[in-house]
mmCIF file with all atom_site columns, C-alpha atoms in Angstrom:
data_model
loop_
_atom_site.group_PDB
_atom_site.id
_atom_site.type_symbol
_atom_site.label_atom_id
_atom_site.label_alt_id
_atom_site.label_comp_id
_atom_site.label_asym_id
_atom_site.label_entity_id
_atom_site.label_seq_id
_atom_site.pdbx_PDB_ins_code
_atom_site.Cartn_x
_atom_site.Cartn_y
_atom_site.Cartn_z
_atom_site.occupancy
_atom_site.B_iso_or_equiv
_atom_site.pdbx_formal_charge
_atom_site.auth_seq_id
_atom_site.auth_comp_id
_atom_site.auth_asym_id
_atom_site.auth_atom_id
_atom_site.pdbx_PDB_model_num
ATOM 1   C CA . MET A 1 1   ? 14.749 11.041  -30.320 1.00 57.00 ? 304 MET A CA 1
ATOM 2   C CA . THR A 1 2   ? 14.176 8.228   -27.370 1.00 69.00 ? 305 THR A CA 1
ATOM 3   C CA . LEU A 1 3   ? 12.119 5.568   -28.232 1.00 80.00 ? 306 LEU A CA 1
ATOM 4   C CA . PRO A 1 4   ? 8.689  4.909   -25.647 1.00 88.00 ? 307 PRO A CA 1
ATOM 5   C CA . TYR A 1 5   ? 8.722  2.198   -23.645 1.00 96.00 ? 308 TYR A CA 1
ATOM 6   C CA . LYS A 1 6   ? 5.703  -0.190  -24.117 1.00 97.00 ? 309 LYS A CA 1
ATOM 7   C CA . GLN A 1 7   ? 5.988  -2.995  -21.859 1.00 97.00 ? 310 GLN A CA 1
ATOM 8   C CA . VAL A 1 8   ? 7.719  -2.271  -18.536 1.00 98.00 ? 311 VAL A CA 1
ATOM 9   C CA . ILE A 1 9   ? 8.498  -5.215  -16.267 1.00 97.00 ? 312 ILE A CA 1
ATOM 10  C CA . VAL A 1 10  ? 8.892  -4.149  -12.353 1.00 97.00 ? 313 VAL A CA 1
ATOM 11  C CA . ALA A 1 11  ? 10.167 -7.095  -10.056 1.00 94.00 ? 314 ALA A CA 1
ATOM 12  C CA . VAL A 1 12  ? 8.903  -7.106  -6.816  1.00 93.00 ? 315 VAL A CA 1
ATOM 13  C CA . ASP A 1 13  ? 9.398  -9.284  -3.557  1.00 89.00 ? 316 ASP A CA 1
ATOM 14  C CA . GLY A 1 14  ? 8.137  -7.391  -0.836  1.00 88.00 ? 317 GLY A CA 1
ATOM 15  C CA . SER A 1 15  ? 11.395 -5.886  -0.115  1.00 86.00 ? 318 SER A CA 1
ATOM 16  C CA . LYS A 1 16  ? 12.070 -1.971  0.557   1.00 87.00 ? 319 LYS A CA 1
ATOM 17  C CA . GLU A 1 17  ? 14.592 -2.071  -2.525  1.00 86.00 ? 320 GLU A CA 1
ATOM 18  C CA . ALA A 1 18  ? 11.417 -3.547  -4.915  1.00 90.00 ? 321 ALA A CA 1
ATOM 19  C CA . GLU A 1 19  ? 8.896  -1.003  -3.506  1.00 92.00 ? 322 GLU A CA 1
ATOM 20  C CA . TRP A 1 20  ? 11.596 1.763   -4.763  1.00 92.00 ? 323 TRP A CA 1
ATOM 21  C CA . ALA A 1 21  ? 11.685 0.253   -7.885  1.00 93.00 ? 324 ALA A CA 1
ATOM 22  C CA . PHE A 1 22  ? 8.019  0.219   -8.143  1.00 96.00 ? 325 PHE A CA 1
ATOM 23  C CA . LYS A 1 23  ? 7.361  3.679   -7.177  1.00 96.00 ? 326 LYS A CA 1
ATOM 24  C CA . LYS A 1 24  ? 9.741  4.708   -9.935  1.00 96.00 ? 327 LYS A CA 1
ATOM 25  C CA . SER A 1 25  ? 8.119  2.809   -12.154 1.00 97.00 ? 328 SER A CA 1
ATOM 26  C CA . ILE A 1 26  ? 4.828  4.245   -11.698 1.00 97.00 ? 329 ILE A CA 1
ATOM 27  C CA . GLY A 1 27  ? 6.260  7.452   -13.224 1.00 96.00 ? 330 GLY A CA 1
ATOM 28  C CA . ILE A 1 28  ? 7.786  5.939   -16.166 1.00 96.00 ? 331 ILE A CA 1
ATOM 29  C CA . ALA A 1 29  ? 4.800  3.511   -17.127 1.00 97.00 ? 332 ALA A CA 1
ATOM 30  C CA . LYS A 1 30  ? 2.706  6.947   -16.992 1.00 97.00 ? 333 LYS A CA 1
ATOM 31  C CA . ARG A 1 31  ? 4.911  9.106   -18.756 1.00 95.00 ? 334 ARG A CA 1
ATOM 32  C CA . ASN A 1 32  ? 5.413  6.364   -21.744 1.00 96.00 ? 335 ASN A CA 1
ATOM 33  C CA . ASN A 1 33  ? 1.678  5.129   -21.775 1.00 95.00 ? 336 ASN A CA 1
ATOM 34  C CA . ALA A 1 34  ? 2.987  1.696   -21.076 1.00 97.00 ? 337 ALA A CA 1
ATOM 35  C CA . VAL A 1 35  ? 1.619  -1.592  -19.598 1.00 98.00 ? 338 VAL A CA 1
ATOM 36  C CA . LEU A 1 36  ? 3.151  -2.029  -15.899 1.00 98.00 ? 339 LEU A CA 1
ATOM 37  C CA . ASN A 1 37  ? 3.875  -5.830  -15.494 1.00 98.00 ? 340 ASN A CA 1
ATOM 38  C CA . LEU A 1 38  ? 4.159  -6.153  -12.021 1.00 98.00 ? 341 LEU A CA 1
ATOM 39  C CA . VAL A 1 39  ? 6.159  -9.239  -11.619 1.00 96.00 ? 342 VAL A CA 1
ATOM 40  C CA . ASN A 1 40  ? 6.987  -11.867 -8.532  1.00 94.00 ? 343 ASN A CA 1
ATOM 41  C CA . ILE A 1 41  ? 8.898  -15.033 -8.664  1.00 91.00 ? 344 ILE A CA 1
ATOM 42  C CA . ILE A 1 42  ? 8.131  -17.390 -6.032  1.00 88.00 ? 345 ILE A CA 1
ATOM 43  C CA . ASP A 1 43  ? 11.636 -18.589 -5.653  1.00 79.00 ? 346 ASP A CA 1
ATOM 44  C CA . THR A 1 44  ? 11.460 -22.200 -5.571  1.00 75.00 ? 347 THR A CA 1
ATOM 45  C CA . ARG A 1 45  ? 14.996 -22.751 -4.443  1.00 69.00 ? 348 ARG A CA 1
ATOM 46  C CA . SER A 1 46  ? 13.381 -22.147 -0.862  1.00 65.00 ? 349 SER A CA 1
ATOM 47  C CA . PHE A 1 47  ? 11.531 -25.280 -1.051  1.00 64.00 ? 350 PHE A CA 1
ATOM 48  C CA . ALA A 1 48  ? 14.558 -27.450 -1.600  1.00 61.00 ? 351 ALA A CA 1
ATOM 49  C CA . ALA A 1 49  ? 15.768 -26.341 2.134   1.00 59.00 ? 352 ALA A CA 1
ATOM 50  C CA . ILE A 1 50  ? 12.878 -28.731 3.320   1.00 60.00 ? 353 ILE A CA 1
ATOM 51  C CA . GLU A 1 51  ? 12.622 -32.309 3.048   1.00 45.00 ? 354 GLU A CA 1
ATOM 52  C CA . ALA A 1 52  ? 9.237  -33.122 2.713   1.00 51.00 ? 355 ALA A CA 1
ATOM 53  C CA . TYR A 1 53  ? 7.592  -30.459 0.421   1.00 58.00 ? 356 TYR A CA 1
ATOM 54  C CA . ASP A 1 54  ? 4.792  -29.088 1.535   1.00 65.00 ? 357 ASP A CA 1
ATOM 55  C CA . ARG A 1 55  ? 2.262  -27.653 -0.599  1.00 66.00 ? 358 ARG A CA 1
ATOM 56  C CA . SER A 1 56  ? 1.190  -25.305 2.035   1.00 77.00 ? 359 SER A CA 1
ATOM 57  C CA . ILE A 1 57  ? 4.475  -23.689 1.869   1.00 77.00 ? 360 ILE A CA 1
ATOM 58  C CA . ALA A 1 58  ? 3.714  -23.179 -1.667  1.00 76.00 ? 361 ALA A CA 1
ATOM 59  C CA . ASP A 1 59  ? 0.305  -21.997 -1.319  1.00 82.00 ? 362 ASP A CA 1
ATOM 60  C CA . ARG A 1 60  ? 1.006  -19.455 1.338   1.00 85.00 ? 363 ARG A CA 1
ATOM 61  C CA . ALA A 1 61  ? 3.771  -18.047 -0.996  1.00 86.00 ? 364 ALA A CA 1
ATOM 62  C CA . GLU A 1 62  ? 1.264  -17.953 -4.161  1.00 89.00 ? 365 GLU A CA 1
ATOM 63  C CA . ARG A 1 63  ? -1.016 -15.720 -1.579  1.00 92.00 ? 366 ARG A CA 1
ATOM 64  C CA . PHE A 1 64  ? 1.704  -13.321 -0.599  1.00 92.00 ? 367 PHE A CA 1
ATOM 65  C CA . ALA A 1 65  ? 2.563  -13.016 -3.792  1.00 94.00 ? 368 ALA A CA 1
ATOM 66  C CA . GLY A 1 66  ? -1.178 -12.434 -5.067  1.00 95.00 ? 369 GLY A CA 1
ATOM 67  C CA . ASP A 1 67  ? -1.742 -9.843  -2.348  1.00 96.00 ? 370 ASP A CA 1
ATOM 68  C CA . LEU A 1 68  ? 1.676  -7.759  -2.727  1.00 96.00 ? 371 LEU A CA 1
ATOM 69  C CA . LEU A 1 69  ? 0.751  -7.592  -6.340  1.00 97.00 ? 372 LEU A CA 1
ATOM 70  C CA . GLY A 1 70  ? -2.656 -6.945  -5.879  1.00 97.00 ? 373 GLY A CA 1
ATOM 71  C CA . GLY A 1 71  ? -1.931 -3.986  -3.236  1.00 97.00 ? 374 GLY A CA 1
ATOM 72  C CA . TYR A 1 72  ? 0.631  -2.347  -5.906  1.00 98.00 ? 375 TYR A CA 1
ATOM 73  C CA . LYS A 1 73  ? -1.487 -2.919  -8.766  1.00 98.00 ? 376 LYS A CA 1
ATOM 74  C CA . ALA A 1 74  ? -4.276 -0.869  -7.249  1.00 98.00 ? 377 ALA A CA 1
ATOM 75  C CA . GLU A 1 75  ? -1.571 1.671   -6.215  1.00 98.00 ? 378 GLU A CA 1
ATOM 76  C CA . ALA A 1 76  ? -0.426 2.346   -9.661  1.00 98.00 ? 379 ALA A CA 1
ATOM 77  C CA . GLU A 1 77  ? -4.130 2.329   -11.064 1.00 98.00 ? 380 GLU A CA 1
ATOM 78  C CA . ALA A 1 78  ? -4.682 4.746   -8.352  1.00 98.00 ? 381 ALA A CA 1
ATOM 79  C CA . ALA A 1 79  ? -1.596 6.701   -9.624  1.00 97.00 ? 382 ALA A CA 1
ATOM 80  C CA . GLY A 1 80  ? -2.841 7.089   -13.126 1.00 97.00 ? 383 GLY A CA 1
ATOM 81  C CA . VAL A 1 81  ? -1.249 3.935   -14.899 1.00 97.00 ? 384 VAL A CA 1
ATOM 82  C CA . GLU A 1 82  ? -3.841 2.969   -17.261 1.00 95.00 ? 385 GLU A CA 1
ATOM 83  C CA . HIS A 1 83  ? -2.690 -0.446  -17.930 1.00 97.00 ? 386 HIS A CA 1
ATOM 84  C CA . VAL A 1 84  ? -1.399 -2.777  -14.919 1.00 98.00 ? 387 VAL A CA 1
ATOM 85  C CA . SER A 1 85  ? -0.882 -6.550  -15.166 1.00 98.00 ? 388 SER A CA 1
ATOM 86  C CA . ILE A 1 86  ? -0.055 -9.416  -12.897 1.00 97.00 ? 389 ILE A CA 1
ATOM 87  C CA . ILE A 1 87  ? 2.652  -11.824 -13.431 1.00 97.00 ? 390 ILE A CA 1
ATOM 88  C CA . ILE A 1 88  ? 3.184  -14.671 -10.387 1.00 95.00 ? 391 ILE A CA 1
ATOM 89  C CA . GLU A 1 89  ? 5.613  -17.431 -11.524 1.00 94.00 ? 392 GLU A CA 1
ATOM 90  C CA . TYR A 1 90  ? 7.780  -20.312 -10.156 1.00 90.00 ? 393 TYR A CA 1
ATOM 91  C CA . GLY A 1 91  ? 11.448 -20.150 -10.354 1.00 89.00 ? 394 GLY A CA 1
ATOM 92  C CA . SER A 1 92  ? 14.578 -18.653 -9.883  1.00 86.00 ? 395 SER A CA 1
ATOM 93  C CA . PRO A 1 93  ? 14.024 -14.735 -10.228 1.00 86.00 ? 396 PRO A CA 1
ATOM 94  C CA . LYS A 1 94  ? 17.378 -13.963 -11.906 1.00 86.00 ? 397 LYS A CA 1
ATOM 95  C CA . THR A 1 95  ? 16.457 -16.472 -14.878 1.00 91.00 ? 398 THR A CA 1
ATOM 96  C CA . VAL A 1 96  ? 12.994 -16.818 -15.013 1.00 94.00 ? 399 VAL A CA 1
ATOM 97  C CA . ILE A 1 97  ? 12.445 -12.639 -15.292 1.00 94.00 ? 400 ILE A CA 1
ATOM 98  C CA . PRO A 1 98  ? 14.987 -11.942 -18.109 1.00 94.00 ? 401 PRO A CA 1
ATOM 99  C CA . ARG A 1 99  ? 15.088 -15.426 -19.979 1.00 95.00 ? 402 ARG A CA 1
ATOM 100 C CA . ASP A 1 100 ? 11.128 -16.387 -19.882 1.00 96.00 ? 403 ASP A CA 1
ATOM 101 C CA . ILE A 1 101 ? 8.640  -13.623 -18.729 1.00 97.00 ? 404 ILE A CA 1
ATOM 102 C CA . ALA A 1 102 ? 10.807 -10.464 -20.702 1.00 96.00 ? 405 ALA A CA 1
ATOM 103 C CA . PRO A 1 103 ? 10.697 -12.507 -24.134 1.00 96.00 ? 406 PRO A CA 1
ATOM 104 C CA . LYS A 1 104 ? 7.185  -13.680 -23.876 1.00 97.00 ? 407 LYS A CA 1
ATOM 105 C CA . ILE A 1 105 ? 5.665  -10.273 -23.205 1.00 97.00 ? 408 ILE A CA 1
ATOM 106 C CA . GLY A 1 106 ? 7.991  -8.090  -25.505 1.00 96.00 ? 409 GLY A CA 1
ATOM 107 C CA . ALA A 1 107 ? 9.405  -6.293  -22.451 1.00 97.00 ? 410 ALA A CA 1
ATOM 108 C CA . ASP A 1 108 ? 11.611 -3.614  -23.521 1.00 95.00 ? 411 ASP A CA 1
ATOM 109 C CA . LEU A 1 109 ? 12.502 -2.309  -19.944 1.00 97.00 ? 412 LEU A CA 1
ATOM 110 C CA . ILE A 1 110 ? 12.860 -4.199  -16.710 1.00 96.00 ? 413 ILE A CA 1
ATOM 111 C CA . ILE A 1 111 ? 12.837 -2.230  -13.070 1.00 95.00 ? 414 ILE A CA 1
ATOM 112 C CA . CYS A 1 112 ? 14.332 -3.939  -9.923  1.00 91.00 ? 415 CYS A CA 1
ATOM 113 C CA . GLY A 1 113 ? 15.963 -3.157  -6.783  1.00 87.00 ? 416 GLY A CA 1
ATOM 114 C CA . ALA A 1 114 ? 19.656 -3.381  -6.181  1.00 80.00 ? 417 ALA A CA 1
ATOM 115 C CA . THR A 1 115 ? 19.716 -5.669  -3.398  1.00 68.00 ? 418 THR A CA 1
ATOM 116 C CA . GLY A 1 116 ? 17.667 -8.553  -2.244  1.00 56.00 ? 419 GLY A CA 1
ATOM 117 C CA . LEU A 1 117 ? 20.151 -11.072 -0.773  1.00 50.00 ? 420 LEU A CA 1
ATOM 118 C CA . ASN A 1 118 ? 22.455 -11.295 1.974   1.00 53.00 ? 421 ASN A CA 1
ATOM 119 C CA . ALA A 1 119 ? 26.059 -10.418 1.586   1.00 56.00 ? 422 ALA A CA 1
ATOM 120 C CA . ILE A 1 120 ? 27.152 -14.318 1.418   1.00 52.00 ? 423 ILE A CA 1
ATOM 121 C CA . GLU A 1 121 ? 24.697 -15.276 -1.165  1.00 49.00 ? 424 GLU A CA 1
ATOM 122 C CA . ARG A 1 122 ? 25.538 -11.989 -3.386  1.00 52.00 ? 425 ARG A CA 1
ATOM 123 C CA . PHE A 1 123 ? 29.160 -13.198 -3.186  1.00 55.00 ? 426 PHE A CA 1
ATOM 124 C CA . LEU A 1 124 ? 28.639 -16.838 -3.951  1.00 48.00 ? 427 LEU A CA 1
ATOM 125 C CA . ILE A 1 125 ? 26.108 -16.571 -6.558  1.00 47.00 ? 428 ILE A CA 1
ATOM 126 C CA . GLY A 1 126 ? 25.635 -13.076 -7.294  1.00 57.00 ? 429 GLY A CA 1
ATOM 127 C CA . SER A 1 127 ? 22.729 -10.600 -7.219  1.00 74.00 ? 430 SER A CA 1
ATOM 128 C CA . VAL A 1 128 ? 19.355 -10.955 -8.773  1.00 80.00 ? 431 VAL A CA 1
ATOM 129 C CA . SER A 1 129 ? 19.540 -7.748  -9.991  1.00 82.00 ? 432 SER A CA 1
ATOM 130 C CA . GLU A 1 130 ? 23.343 -8.480  -11.548 1.00 82.00 ? 433 GLU A CA 1
ATOM 131 C CA . GLN A 1 131 ? 21.771 -11.489 -13.197 1.00 84.00 ? 434 GLN A CA 1
ATOM 132 C CA . ILE A 1 132 ? 19.169 -9.810  -14.800 1.00 89.00 ? 435 ILE A CA 1
ATOM 133 C CA . VAL A 1 133 ? 21.499 -7.006  -16.287 1.00 88.00 ? 436 VAL A CA 1
ATOM 134 C CA . ARG A 1 134 ? 23.391 -9.662  -17.524 1.00 88.00 ? 437 ARG A CA 1
ATOM 135 C CA . SER A 1 135 ? 21.237 -11.551 -19.307 1.00 88.00 ? 438 SER A CA 1
ATOM 136 C CA . SER A 1 136 ? 18.448 -9.212  -20.474 1.00 90.00 ? 439 SER A CA 1
ATOM 137 C CA . LYS A 1 137 ? 17.911 -8.242  -24.007 1.00 91.00 ? 440 LYS A CA 1
ATOM 138 C CA . CYS A 1 138 ? 16.133 -5.116  -23.035 1.00 94.00 ? 441 CYS A CA 1
ATOM 139 C CA . ASP A 1 139 ? 17.161 -2.220  -21.031 1.00 93.00 ? 442 ASP A CA 1
ATOM 140 C CA . VAL A 1 140 ? 17.467 -2.532  -17.135 1.00 93.00 ? 443 VAL A CA 1
ATOM 141 C CA . LEU A 1 141 ? 16.951 0.083   -14.608 1.00 92.00 ? 444 LEU A CA 1
ATOM 142 C CA . VAL A 1 142 ? 18.496 -1.129  -11.045 1.00 89.00 ? 445 VAL A CA 1
ATOM 143 C CA . VAL A 1 143 ? 16.802 1.211   -8.536  1.00 88.00 ? 446 VAL A CA 1
ATOM 144 C CA . ARG A 1 144 ? 19.256 2.013   -5.684  1.00 80.00 ? 447 ARG A CA 1
ATOM 145 C CA . THR A 1 145 ? 17.697 4.739   -3.184  1.00 73.00 ? 448 THR A CA 1
ATOM 146 C CA . GLU A 1 146 ? 14.450 5.942   -2.474  1.00 67.00 ? 449 GLU A CA 1
ATOM 147 C CA . GLU A 1 147 ? 12.556 7.849   -4.787  1.00 58.00 ? 450 GLU A CA 1
ATOM 148 C CA . HIS A 1 148 ? 12.350 11.647  -3.513  1.00 52.00 ? 451 HIS A CA 1
ATOM 149 C CA . ASP A 1 149 ? 9.307  13.209  -5.235  1.00 46.00 ? 452 ASP A CA 1
ATOM 150 C CA . GLU A 1 150 ? 10.403 12.693  -8.890  1.00 47.00 ? 453 GLU A CA 1
ATOM 151 C CA . GLN A 1 151 ? 9.009  15.450  -11.285 1.00 44.00 ? 454 GLN A CA 1
ATOM 152 C CA . ASP A 1 152 ? 6.944  13.687  -14.406 1.00 41.00 ? 455 ASP A CA 1
ATOM 153 C CA . THR A 1 153 ? 9.116  15.168  -17.458 1.00 38.00 ? 456 THR A CA 1
#
């Protein structure tokens, strides 16, 4: 007997891989009648490259995240997911998702795309999905390819 998932996190950042993860999360949330938590982490490491911290960069990042998650929320609800929440946080996605957000909401599944960083960054610091897999206390689904007409089972 498998236990149903109740709190599902899907990490989205605007990438194609994150979109595939989101699409897969819809079916999982519907089958389990789970809360679908749409999460975007505004990576503060990107601000470190700018000498004089410019608040407008953070504002633009927040607007982008809000628009992105708002669109995904509407799509999930239109597809029949009853409980959808939006979470926007600042920090490093590879630590904030598994160590802060997942325990806070009692997540039992985290879904993320397989890639996101370029090859050199992955070599030096590891991918976000790899770190989430290593440090999560719940199940993690790493989505590698686009979904092709998954049947609800």
